[in-house]
XYZ file of C-alpha atoms in Angstrom:
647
model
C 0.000 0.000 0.000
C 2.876 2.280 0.886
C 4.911 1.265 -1.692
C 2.438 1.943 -4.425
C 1.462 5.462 -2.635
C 5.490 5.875 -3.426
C 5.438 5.396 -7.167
C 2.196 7.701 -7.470
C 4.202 10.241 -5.655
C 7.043 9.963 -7.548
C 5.458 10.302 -10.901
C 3.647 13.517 -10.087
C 6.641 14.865 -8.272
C 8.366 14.411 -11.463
C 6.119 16.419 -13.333
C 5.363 19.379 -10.038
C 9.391 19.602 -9.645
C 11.271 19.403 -12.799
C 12.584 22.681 -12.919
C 14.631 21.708 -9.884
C 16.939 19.751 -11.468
C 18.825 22.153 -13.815
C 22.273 23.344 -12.417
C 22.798 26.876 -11.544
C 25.665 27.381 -14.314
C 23.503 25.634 -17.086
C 22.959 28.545 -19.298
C 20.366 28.284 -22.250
C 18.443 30.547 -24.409
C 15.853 30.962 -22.143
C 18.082 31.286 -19.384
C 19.402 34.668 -21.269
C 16.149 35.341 -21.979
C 13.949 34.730 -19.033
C 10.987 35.702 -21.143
C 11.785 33.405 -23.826
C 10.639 29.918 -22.085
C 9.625 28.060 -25.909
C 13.031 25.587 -25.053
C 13.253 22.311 -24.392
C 12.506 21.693 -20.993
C 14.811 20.843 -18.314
C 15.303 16.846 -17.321
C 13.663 15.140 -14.309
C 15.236 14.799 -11.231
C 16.388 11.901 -9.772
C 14.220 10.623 -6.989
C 15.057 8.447 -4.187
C 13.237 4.861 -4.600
C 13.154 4.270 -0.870
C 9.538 3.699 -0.184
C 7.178 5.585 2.304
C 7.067 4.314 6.050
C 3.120 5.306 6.221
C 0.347 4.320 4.108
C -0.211 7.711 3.353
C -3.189 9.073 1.576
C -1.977 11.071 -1.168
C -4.558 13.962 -2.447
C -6.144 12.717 -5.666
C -5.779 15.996 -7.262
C -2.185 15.812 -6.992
C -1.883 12.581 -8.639
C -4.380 13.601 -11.375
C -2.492 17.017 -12.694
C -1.905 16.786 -16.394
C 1.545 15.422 -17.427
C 3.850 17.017 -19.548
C 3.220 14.246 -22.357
C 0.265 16.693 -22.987
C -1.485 19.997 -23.461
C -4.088 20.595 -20.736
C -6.010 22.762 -22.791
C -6.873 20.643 -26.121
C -5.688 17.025 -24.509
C -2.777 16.855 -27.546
C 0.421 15.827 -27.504
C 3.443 17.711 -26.637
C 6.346 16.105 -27.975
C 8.881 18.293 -30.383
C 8.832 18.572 -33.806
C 5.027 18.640 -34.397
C 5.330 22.444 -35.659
C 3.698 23.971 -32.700
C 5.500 25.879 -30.052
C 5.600 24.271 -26.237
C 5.185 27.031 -23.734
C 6.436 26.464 -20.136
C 4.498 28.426 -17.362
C 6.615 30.097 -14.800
C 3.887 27.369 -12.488
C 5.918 25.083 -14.556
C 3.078 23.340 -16.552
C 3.709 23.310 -20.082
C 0.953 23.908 -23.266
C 0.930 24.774 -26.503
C 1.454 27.922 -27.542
C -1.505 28.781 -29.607
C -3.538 26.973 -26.445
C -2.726 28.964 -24.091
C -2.628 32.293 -26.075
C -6.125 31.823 -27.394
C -6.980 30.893 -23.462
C -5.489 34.094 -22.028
C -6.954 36.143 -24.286
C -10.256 35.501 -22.982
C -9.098 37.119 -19.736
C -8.121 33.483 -18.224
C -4.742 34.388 -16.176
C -4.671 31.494 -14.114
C -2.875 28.002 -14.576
C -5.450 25.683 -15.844
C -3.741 22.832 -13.992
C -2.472 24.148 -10.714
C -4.456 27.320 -10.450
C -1.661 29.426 -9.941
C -1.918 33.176 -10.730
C 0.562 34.505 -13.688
C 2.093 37.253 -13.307
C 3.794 37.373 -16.760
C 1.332 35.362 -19.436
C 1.631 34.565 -24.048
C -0.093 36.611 -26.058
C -0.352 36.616 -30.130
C 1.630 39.217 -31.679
C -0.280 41.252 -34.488
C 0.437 39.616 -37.529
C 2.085 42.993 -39.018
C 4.541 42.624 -36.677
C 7.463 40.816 -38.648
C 8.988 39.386 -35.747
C 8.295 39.585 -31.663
C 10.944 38.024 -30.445
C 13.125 40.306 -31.689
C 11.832 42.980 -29.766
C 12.772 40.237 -26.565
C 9.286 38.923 -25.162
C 6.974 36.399 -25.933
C 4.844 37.815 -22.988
C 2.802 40.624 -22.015
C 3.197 41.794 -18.347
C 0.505 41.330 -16.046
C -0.370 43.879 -13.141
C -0.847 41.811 -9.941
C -3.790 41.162 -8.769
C -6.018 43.113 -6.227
C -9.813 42.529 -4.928
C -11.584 45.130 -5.282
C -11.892 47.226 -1.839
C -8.495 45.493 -0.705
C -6.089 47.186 1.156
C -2.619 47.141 -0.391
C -1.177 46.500 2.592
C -2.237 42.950 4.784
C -3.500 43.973 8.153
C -3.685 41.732 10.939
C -6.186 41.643 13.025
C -6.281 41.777 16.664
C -7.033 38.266 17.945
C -6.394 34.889 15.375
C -10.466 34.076 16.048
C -11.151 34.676 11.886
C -10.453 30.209 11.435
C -12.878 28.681 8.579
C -15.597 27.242 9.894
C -14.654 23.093 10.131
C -17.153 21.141 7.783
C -19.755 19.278 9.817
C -18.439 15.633 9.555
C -20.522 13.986 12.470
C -23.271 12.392 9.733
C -22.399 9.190 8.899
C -19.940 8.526 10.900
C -21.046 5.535 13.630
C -18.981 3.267 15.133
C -19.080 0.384 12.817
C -17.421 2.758 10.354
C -14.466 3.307 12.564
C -10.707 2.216 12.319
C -9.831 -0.882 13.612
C -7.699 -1.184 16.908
C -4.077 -1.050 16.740
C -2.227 -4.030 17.146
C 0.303 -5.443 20.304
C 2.730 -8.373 20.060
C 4.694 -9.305 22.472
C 8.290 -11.491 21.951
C 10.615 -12.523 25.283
C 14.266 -12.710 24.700
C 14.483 -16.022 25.410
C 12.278 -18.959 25.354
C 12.953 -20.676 28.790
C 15.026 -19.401 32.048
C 16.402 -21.808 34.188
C 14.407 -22.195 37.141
C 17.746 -22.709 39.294
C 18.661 -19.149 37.933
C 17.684 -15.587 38.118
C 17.778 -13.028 35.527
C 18.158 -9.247 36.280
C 17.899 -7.703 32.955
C 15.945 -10.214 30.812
C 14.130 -8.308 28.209
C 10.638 -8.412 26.243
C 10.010 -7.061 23.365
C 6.448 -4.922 23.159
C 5.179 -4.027 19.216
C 2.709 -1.801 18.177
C 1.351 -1.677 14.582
C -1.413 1.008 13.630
C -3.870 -0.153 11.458
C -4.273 0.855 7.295
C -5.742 3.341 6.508
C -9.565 2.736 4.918
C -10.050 5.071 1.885
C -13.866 3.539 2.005
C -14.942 4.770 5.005
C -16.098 8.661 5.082
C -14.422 9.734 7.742
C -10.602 7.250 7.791
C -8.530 9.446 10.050
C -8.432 12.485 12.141
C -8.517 16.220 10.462
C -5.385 18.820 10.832
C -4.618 22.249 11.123
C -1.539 22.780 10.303
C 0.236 26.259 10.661
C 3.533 26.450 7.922
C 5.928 28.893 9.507
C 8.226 30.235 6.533
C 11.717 31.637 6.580
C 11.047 34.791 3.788
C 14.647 36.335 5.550
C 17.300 37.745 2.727
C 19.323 34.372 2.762
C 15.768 32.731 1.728
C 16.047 34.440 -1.974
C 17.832 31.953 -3.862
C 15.934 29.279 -2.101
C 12.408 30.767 -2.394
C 11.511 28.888 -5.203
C 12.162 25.946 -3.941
C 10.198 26.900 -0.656
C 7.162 27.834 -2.572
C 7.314 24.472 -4.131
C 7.236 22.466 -0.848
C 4.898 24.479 1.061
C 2.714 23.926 -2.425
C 2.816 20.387 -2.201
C 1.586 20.525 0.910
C -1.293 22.386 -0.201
C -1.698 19.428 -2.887
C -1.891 16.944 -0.289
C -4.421 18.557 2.229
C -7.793 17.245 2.557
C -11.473 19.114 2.471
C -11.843 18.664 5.886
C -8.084 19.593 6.187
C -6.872 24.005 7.327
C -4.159 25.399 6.763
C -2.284 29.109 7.918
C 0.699 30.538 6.776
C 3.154 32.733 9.169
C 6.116 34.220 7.196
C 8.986 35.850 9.569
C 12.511 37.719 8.733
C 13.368 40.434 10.775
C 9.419 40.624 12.265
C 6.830 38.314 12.008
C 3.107 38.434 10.114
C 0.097 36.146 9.161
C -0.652 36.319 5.796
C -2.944 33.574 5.807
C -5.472 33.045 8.265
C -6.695 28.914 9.307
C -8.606 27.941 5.236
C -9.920 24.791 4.819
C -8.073 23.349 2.143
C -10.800 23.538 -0.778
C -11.822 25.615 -3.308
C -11.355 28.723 -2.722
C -9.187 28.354 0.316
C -6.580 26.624 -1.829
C -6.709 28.803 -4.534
C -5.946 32.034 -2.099
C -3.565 29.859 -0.104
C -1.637 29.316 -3.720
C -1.480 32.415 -4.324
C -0.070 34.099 -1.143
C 2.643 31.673 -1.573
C 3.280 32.474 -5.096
C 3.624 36.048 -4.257
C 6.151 35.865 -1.324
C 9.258 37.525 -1.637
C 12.420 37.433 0.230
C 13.994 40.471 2.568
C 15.586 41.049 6.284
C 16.957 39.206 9.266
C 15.795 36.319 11.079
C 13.358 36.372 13.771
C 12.736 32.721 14.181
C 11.257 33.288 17.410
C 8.748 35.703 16.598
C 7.383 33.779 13.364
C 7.126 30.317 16.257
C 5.099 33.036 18.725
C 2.884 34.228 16.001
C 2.066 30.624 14.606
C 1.289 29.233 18.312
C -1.300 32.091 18.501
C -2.904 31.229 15.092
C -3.730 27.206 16.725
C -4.348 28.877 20.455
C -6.845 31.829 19.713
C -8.584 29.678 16.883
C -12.610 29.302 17.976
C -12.748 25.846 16.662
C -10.549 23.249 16.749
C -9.681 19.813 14.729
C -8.317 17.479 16.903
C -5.260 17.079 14.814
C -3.016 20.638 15.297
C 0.776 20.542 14.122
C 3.632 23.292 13.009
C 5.635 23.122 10.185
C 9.164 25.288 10.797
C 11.470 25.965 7.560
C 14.456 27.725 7.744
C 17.814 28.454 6.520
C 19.525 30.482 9.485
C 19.901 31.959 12.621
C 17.892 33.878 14.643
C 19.480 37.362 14.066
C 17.128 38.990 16.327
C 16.966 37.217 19.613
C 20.536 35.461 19.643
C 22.607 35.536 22.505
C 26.698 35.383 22.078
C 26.768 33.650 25.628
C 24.047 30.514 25.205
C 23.223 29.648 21.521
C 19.861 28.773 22.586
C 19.152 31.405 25.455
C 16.255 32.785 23.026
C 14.803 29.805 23.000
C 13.464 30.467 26.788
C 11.041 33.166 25.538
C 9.138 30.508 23.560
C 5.534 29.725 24.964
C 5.112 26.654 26.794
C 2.841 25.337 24.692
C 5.303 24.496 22.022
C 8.570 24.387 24.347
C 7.351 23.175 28.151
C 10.251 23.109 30.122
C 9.844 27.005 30.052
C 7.099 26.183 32.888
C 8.770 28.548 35.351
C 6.502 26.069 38.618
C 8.324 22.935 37.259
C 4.891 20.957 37.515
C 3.731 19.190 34.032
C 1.397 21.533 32.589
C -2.106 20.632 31.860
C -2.123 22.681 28.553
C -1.364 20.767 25.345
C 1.865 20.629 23.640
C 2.029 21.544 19.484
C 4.267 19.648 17.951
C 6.647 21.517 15.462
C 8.233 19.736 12.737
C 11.370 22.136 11.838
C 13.145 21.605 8.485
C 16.752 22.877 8.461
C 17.984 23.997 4.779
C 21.558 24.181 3.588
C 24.210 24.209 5.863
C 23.737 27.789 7.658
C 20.759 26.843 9.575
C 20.949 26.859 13.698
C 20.197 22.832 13.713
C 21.026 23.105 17.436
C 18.226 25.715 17.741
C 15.600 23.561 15.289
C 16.479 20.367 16.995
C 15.467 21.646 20.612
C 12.547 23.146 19.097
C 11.207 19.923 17.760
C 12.326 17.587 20.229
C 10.420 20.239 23.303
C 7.582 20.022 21.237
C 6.716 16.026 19.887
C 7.921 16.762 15.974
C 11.038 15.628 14.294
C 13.945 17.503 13.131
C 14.874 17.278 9.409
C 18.495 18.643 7.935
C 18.148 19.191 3.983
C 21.310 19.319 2.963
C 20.445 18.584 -0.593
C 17.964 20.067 -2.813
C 17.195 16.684 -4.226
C 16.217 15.080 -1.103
C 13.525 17.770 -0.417
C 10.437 16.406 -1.784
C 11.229 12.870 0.280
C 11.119 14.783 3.178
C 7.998 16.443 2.956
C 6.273 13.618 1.639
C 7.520 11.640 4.827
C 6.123 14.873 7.133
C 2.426 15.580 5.722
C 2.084 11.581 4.381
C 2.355 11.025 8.128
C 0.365 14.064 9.846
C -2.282 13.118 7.248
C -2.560 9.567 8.082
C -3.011 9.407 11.894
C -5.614 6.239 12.760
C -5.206 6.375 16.356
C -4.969 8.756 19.084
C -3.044 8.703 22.569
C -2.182 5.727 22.699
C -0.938 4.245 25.835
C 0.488 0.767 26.556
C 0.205 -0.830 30.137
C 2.192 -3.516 31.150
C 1.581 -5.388 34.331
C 3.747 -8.234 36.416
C 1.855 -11.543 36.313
C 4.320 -13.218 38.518
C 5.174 -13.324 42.357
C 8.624 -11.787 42.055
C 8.713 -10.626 38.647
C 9.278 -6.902 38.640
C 9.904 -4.720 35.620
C 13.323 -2.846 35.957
C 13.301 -0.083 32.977
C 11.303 0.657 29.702
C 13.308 2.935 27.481
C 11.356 4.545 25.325
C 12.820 7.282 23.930
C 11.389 10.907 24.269
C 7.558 8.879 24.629
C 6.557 9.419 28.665
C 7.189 5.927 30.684
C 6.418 5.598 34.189
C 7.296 2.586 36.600
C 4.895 2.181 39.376
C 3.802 -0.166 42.297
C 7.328 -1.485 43.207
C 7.465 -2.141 40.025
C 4.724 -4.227 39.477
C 3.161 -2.107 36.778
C 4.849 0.338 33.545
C 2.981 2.611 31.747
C 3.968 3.655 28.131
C 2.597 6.964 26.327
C 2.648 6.308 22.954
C 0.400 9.394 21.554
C -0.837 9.577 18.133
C 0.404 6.770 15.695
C 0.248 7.266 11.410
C -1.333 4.344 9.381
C 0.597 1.148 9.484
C 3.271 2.630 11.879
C 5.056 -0.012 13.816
C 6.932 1.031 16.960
C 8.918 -1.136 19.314
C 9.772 -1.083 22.709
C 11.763 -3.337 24.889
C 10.837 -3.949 28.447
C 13.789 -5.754 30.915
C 12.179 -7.703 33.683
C 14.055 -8.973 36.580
C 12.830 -12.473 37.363
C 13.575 -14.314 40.307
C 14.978 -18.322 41.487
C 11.896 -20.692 40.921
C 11.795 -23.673 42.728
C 10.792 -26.602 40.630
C 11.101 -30.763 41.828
C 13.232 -32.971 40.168
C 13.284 -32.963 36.143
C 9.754 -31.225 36.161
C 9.527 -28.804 33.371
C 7.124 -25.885 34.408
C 4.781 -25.116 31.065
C 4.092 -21.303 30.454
C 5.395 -19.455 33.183
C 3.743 -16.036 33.223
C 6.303 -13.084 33.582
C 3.975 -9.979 32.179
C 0.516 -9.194 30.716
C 0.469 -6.256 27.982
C -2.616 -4.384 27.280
C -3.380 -0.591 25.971
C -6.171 1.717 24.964
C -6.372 4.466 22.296
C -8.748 6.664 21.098
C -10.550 6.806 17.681
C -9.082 9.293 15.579
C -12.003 11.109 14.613
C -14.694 10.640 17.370
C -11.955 10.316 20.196
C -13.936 7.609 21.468
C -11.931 5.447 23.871
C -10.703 2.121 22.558
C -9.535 -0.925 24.515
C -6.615 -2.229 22.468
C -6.413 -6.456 23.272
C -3.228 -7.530 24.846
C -0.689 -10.544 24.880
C 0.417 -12.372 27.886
C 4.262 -13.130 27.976
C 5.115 -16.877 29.166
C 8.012 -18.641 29.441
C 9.207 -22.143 30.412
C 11.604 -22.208 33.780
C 12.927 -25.973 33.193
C 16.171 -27.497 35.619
C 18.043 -27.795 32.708
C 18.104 -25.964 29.147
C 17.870 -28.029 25.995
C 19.906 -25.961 23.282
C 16.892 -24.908 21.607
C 15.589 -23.181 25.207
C 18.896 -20.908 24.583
C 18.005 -19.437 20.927
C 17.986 -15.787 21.377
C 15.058 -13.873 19.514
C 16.704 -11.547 16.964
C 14.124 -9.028 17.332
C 15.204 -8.375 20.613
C 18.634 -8.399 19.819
C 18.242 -5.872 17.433
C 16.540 -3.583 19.465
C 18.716 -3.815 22.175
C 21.764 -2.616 18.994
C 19.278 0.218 18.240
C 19.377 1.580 22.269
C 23.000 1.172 22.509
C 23.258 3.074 19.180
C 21.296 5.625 20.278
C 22.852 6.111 23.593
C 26.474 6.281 21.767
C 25.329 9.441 19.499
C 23.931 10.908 21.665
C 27.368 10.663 23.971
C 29.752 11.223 21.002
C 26.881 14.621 20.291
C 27.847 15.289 23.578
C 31.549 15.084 23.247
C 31.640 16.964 20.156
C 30.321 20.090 21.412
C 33.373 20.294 24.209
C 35.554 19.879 20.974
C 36.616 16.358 22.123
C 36.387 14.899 18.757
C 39.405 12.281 18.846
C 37.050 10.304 22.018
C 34.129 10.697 20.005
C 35.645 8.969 17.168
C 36.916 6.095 19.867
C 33.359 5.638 21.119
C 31.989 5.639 17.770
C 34.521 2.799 16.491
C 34.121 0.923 19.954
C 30.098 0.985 19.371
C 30.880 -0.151 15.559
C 32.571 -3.003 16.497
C 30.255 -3.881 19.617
C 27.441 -4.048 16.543
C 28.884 -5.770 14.208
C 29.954 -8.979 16.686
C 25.534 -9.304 17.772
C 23.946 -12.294 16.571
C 20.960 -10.160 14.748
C 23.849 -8.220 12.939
C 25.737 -11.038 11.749
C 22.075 -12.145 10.579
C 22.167 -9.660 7.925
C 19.152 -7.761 9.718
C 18.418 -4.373 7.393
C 17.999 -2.333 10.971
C 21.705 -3.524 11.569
C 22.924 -2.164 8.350
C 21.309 0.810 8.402
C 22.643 1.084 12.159
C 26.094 0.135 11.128
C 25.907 2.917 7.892
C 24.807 5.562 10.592
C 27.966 4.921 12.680
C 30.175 5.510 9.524
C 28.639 8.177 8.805
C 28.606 10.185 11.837
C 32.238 9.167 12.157
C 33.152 10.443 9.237
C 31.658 14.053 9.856
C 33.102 14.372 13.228
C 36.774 13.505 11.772
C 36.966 17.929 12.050
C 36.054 20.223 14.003
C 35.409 21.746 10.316
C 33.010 19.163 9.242
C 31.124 18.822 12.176
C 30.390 22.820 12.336
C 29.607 22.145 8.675
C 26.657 19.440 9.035
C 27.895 16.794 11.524
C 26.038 18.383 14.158
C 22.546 18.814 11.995
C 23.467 15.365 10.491
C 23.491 13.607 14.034
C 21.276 15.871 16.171
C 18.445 14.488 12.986
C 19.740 10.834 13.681
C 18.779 11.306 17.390
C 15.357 13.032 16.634
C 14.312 9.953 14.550
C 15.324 7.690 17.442
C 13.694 9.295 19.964
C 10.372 8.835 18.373
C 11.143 5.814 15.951
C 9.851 7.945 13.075
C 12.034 8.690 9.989
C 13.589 12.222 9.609
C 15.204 13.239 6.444
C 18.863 14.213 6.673
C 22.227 14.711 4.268
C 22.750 14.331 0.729
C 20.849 11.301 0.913
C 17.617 9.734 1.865
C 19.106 7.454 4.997
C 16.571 5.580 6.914
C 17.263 6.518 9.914
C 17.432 3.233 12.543
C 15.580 1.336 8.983
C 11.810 2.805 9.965
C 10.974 1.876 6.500
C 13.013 -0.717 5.657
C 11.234 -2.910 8.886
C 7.615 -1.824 7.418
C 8.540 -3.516 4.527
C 9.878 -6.726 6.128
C 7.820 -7.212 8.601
C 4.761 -7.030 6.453
């Protein structure tokens, strides 16, 4: 399902992004000539074939935009040499000539594909004119567009309470057209513990698998309002393009039932968009503030963050799905302090960064996550990293221009896809002297109560067909057995959850596993098999632990031990049974370990993107969800990779 979401993806990405591909010192006719756009067009970019680690729903009307094999307009071929012209759009979207000439002229100055407004659109030259493009333009310029009564100048108002009204979705929807339940199984390490022997650290492995997503039903996962917050600073101007590309695709890939607001920031902050449901009309004007943003100023990443937070926390309704989107190339210029790098960050709200609670007690208020996106290799990934791991998202480092539409397809695939809600696992002992020792889980909440008797594990919202894993290390005591007697099924733990239903928040009891094991006098070899799953997952932990050590050890400048650890963890990986099984979460593992060396071997190259490059490792640990990062598409700790295996 995820796989063929992919290929969909990729084929209208290819036609949406083609312009991308064309190096910066490629110079053509039209290149000279920026009004001249009759030449051939650029190639396609290379996309990454790694497959999606959601089973995303991807907007129809994405997939259904016309392909450059033919004219919109009259449904015609486009290839060369037929003897008409082939005009590219500045949108991108290519037509014939005569098409689109004979469609302006009727006062049509929009895209006929993507809706975007033109700013510079063909026209006929009169036929005694012997030649236009001598005179340099196969266009006519355009005025922008106004509305009639509209002030040139966007005012904000006072209070963010102007949100679309959300469509009523409650008809139809009963509970025999909900989502099923998510899924828990449960794996010990090993099959049998001698009874004559205790274990203090033996460990169980806990999954969790969301279920697919059900394009049938009316109503298959939760709604979102989603707030982009865009870098429009000066560094942004050679980018901006490419930003009004991405944030477009996430327009593509919105629902009906779907809002979205835009909050642009350089030296000062403003909304240009307020909350639109993402249809109609509300796409249309969200395409074309985008298309008309320009770049200018410093960077005042904390006052775009403030002004987005109040868009979601003065809204008068409310979807139950609410998430930030952070892009950025710098620093923040306006609020940085020489002393702490990340000072500024204190002036944040609490609702997007809590530990600036000044009582210390959890706050009752909900947390937005922010999902910060970290261009080029100026960017404060320190500064975006804390952001998103304060807040629930994941930190992305786009290093690469190529790599960009992977990432936000893994982002909005994901926020657009989420089946279940607050999810929490429970596990219980379900043996005298059993007791659970620890349940790392990464940046989810865990709490060990009861004398350790009981665990809780807050899981939160899950994406369609995510699968997250968590180990759980029991201590389990001397059990006294007669003789040869081999005790069947020995209980250690019992495993349940509950979540709630994505769109009705109705509370769901998720059926657990009970974890048995045999406690015989004496193991047979086959009683001494470790479970490579746990194995694994134990390599993951360790891994984990060592970045975020040699992280550590990097920013005192004590790059030689960090390199030590690193090779010390390498070699520690490669000797474990699951490794030496071939297991794709071991190669990726060992591939992220070469890698990180190898941009900590300076303190040069780390400034330069080891720290962004690991600090986005650790981000997609600490929630097992993939973040993009590098020149490449790496799957961080194999998220997709095990999706594909394990189903």
């Amino acid at each position: 399902m995820a796989l063929s979401a992919w290929r969909k993806l990729k084929r209208s990405l290819k036609s949406k992004l083609s312009f991308l591909s064309r190096p910066a010192n490629h110079a053509t006719a039209s290149d000279e000539n920026p009004r001249l756009n009759t030449a051939t067009p650029p190639p396609l970019p290379t996309i990454s074939s790694t497959s999606f680690s959601f089973g995303s729903r991807l907007s129809r009307s994405f997939s259904l935009h016309s392909t450059p094999k033919k004219c919109a307009i009259c449904l015609r071929s486009l290839k060369k040499g037929q003897g008409q012209a082939i005009f590219y759009a500045e949108c991108s979207h290519p037509f014939h000539f005569n098409c689109i000439a004979d469609n302006v002229k009727h006062g049509n100055l929009r895209c006929p594909v993507c809706r975007s407004k033109w700013k510079d659109v063909p026209f006929q030259a009169p036929k005694n004119v012997p030649s236009f493009q001598r005179s340099g333009s196969l266009h006519a310029h355009v005025p922008s567009y106004r509305a009639p009564n509209a002030s040139p100048v966007h005012i904000e108002p006072d209070h963010f309470s102007d949100d679309e009204v959300i469509p009523d979705v409650s008809q139809g929807q009963s509970s025999s057209s909900r989502p099923h339940a998510i899924t828990v199984k449960t794996l010990p390490e090993y099959p049998a513990v001698s009874a004559s022997e205790s274990f203090s650290n033996f460990g169980v492995l806990v999954r969790v698998l969301a279920p697919p997503l059900d394009n049938s039903l009316p109503h298959h996962r939760a709604p979102i309002d989603i707030v982009t917050v865009l870098d429009v600073s000066g560094s942004m101007a050679s980018k901006l393009i490419l930003l009004k590309r991405a944030v477009n695709f996430i327009l593509q890939n919105l629902g009906p039932s779907d809002r979205l607001s835009i909050v642009t920031f350089s030296s000062s902050a403003r909304r240009i968009l307020p909350l639109r449901i993402m249809s109609g009309s509300g796409r249309e004007d969200a395409i074309r503030v985008v298309n008309s943003l320009s770049a200018i100023g410093g960077t005042n990443i904390v006052a775009g963050l403030k002004k987005g937070i109040r868009v979601l926390e003065e809204r008068r309704q409310h979807n139950s799905v609410a998430s930030i989107i952070l892009l950025s190339d710098g620093c923040d210029t306006q609020s940085h302090n020489t002393h702490n790098r990340l000072e500024y960050l204190k002036s944040l709200p609490t609702s997007i960064f809590p530990s600036n609670n000044a009582s210390g007690e959890e706050s009752q208020q909900p947390t937005f996550p922010i999902h910060t996106f970290g261009f080029g290799l100026d960017h404060d990934s320190a500064a975006m990293h804390a952001i998103s791991d304060e807040s629930g998202g994941t930190f992305s480092f786009i290093e690469s221009i190529d790599i960009l539409q992977d990432a936000f397809a893994r982002c909005i695939g994901g926020l657009t896809s989420i089946v279940a809600r607050d999810v929490q696992l429970k596990v219980r002992s379900a043996s005298p002297g059993v007791q659970i020792m620890s349940t790392p889980s990464g940046k989810h909440k865990n709490k060990i109560f009861d004398q350790g008797q009981q665990a809780t594990i807050d899981i939160g919202d899950l994406y369609a067909e995510e699968e997250k894993d968590f180990l759980v290390f029991l201590s389990i005591p001397i059990f006294s057995v007669d003789g040869e007697e081999r005790l069947e099924n020995t209980p250690l733990v019992d495993v349940s959850g509950f979540q709630k239903d994505s769109v009705s928040m109705d509370t769901i009891q998720v059926e657990g596993e009970r974890v048995e094991i045999q406690r015989p006098q004496l193991l047979s070899p086959i009683d001494q098999v470790l479970c490579l799953e746990v194995d694994r997952q134990r390599n993951r932990l360790q891994v984990t632990e060592t970045l975020a050590k040699t992280q550590r050890m990097a920013e005192m400048g004590d790059l030689k031990g960090a390199q030590a650890l690193l090779a010390e963890q390498l070699s520690t990986l490669l000797s474990t049974a699951s490794a030496q099984a071939g297991y794709d979460l071991c190669n990726q593992l060992e591939a992220e370990l070469k890698e990180t060396r190898k941009r900590m071997e300076t303190r040069e190259l780390y400034e330069h993107s080891g720290r962004a490059y690991v600090l986005s490792g650790m981000s997609s640990h600490s929630w097992q969800r993939a973040a993009t990062r590098g020149f490449t598409m790496p799957v961080s700790s194999g998220w997709e990779l095990r999706y594909e295996n394990y189903h």
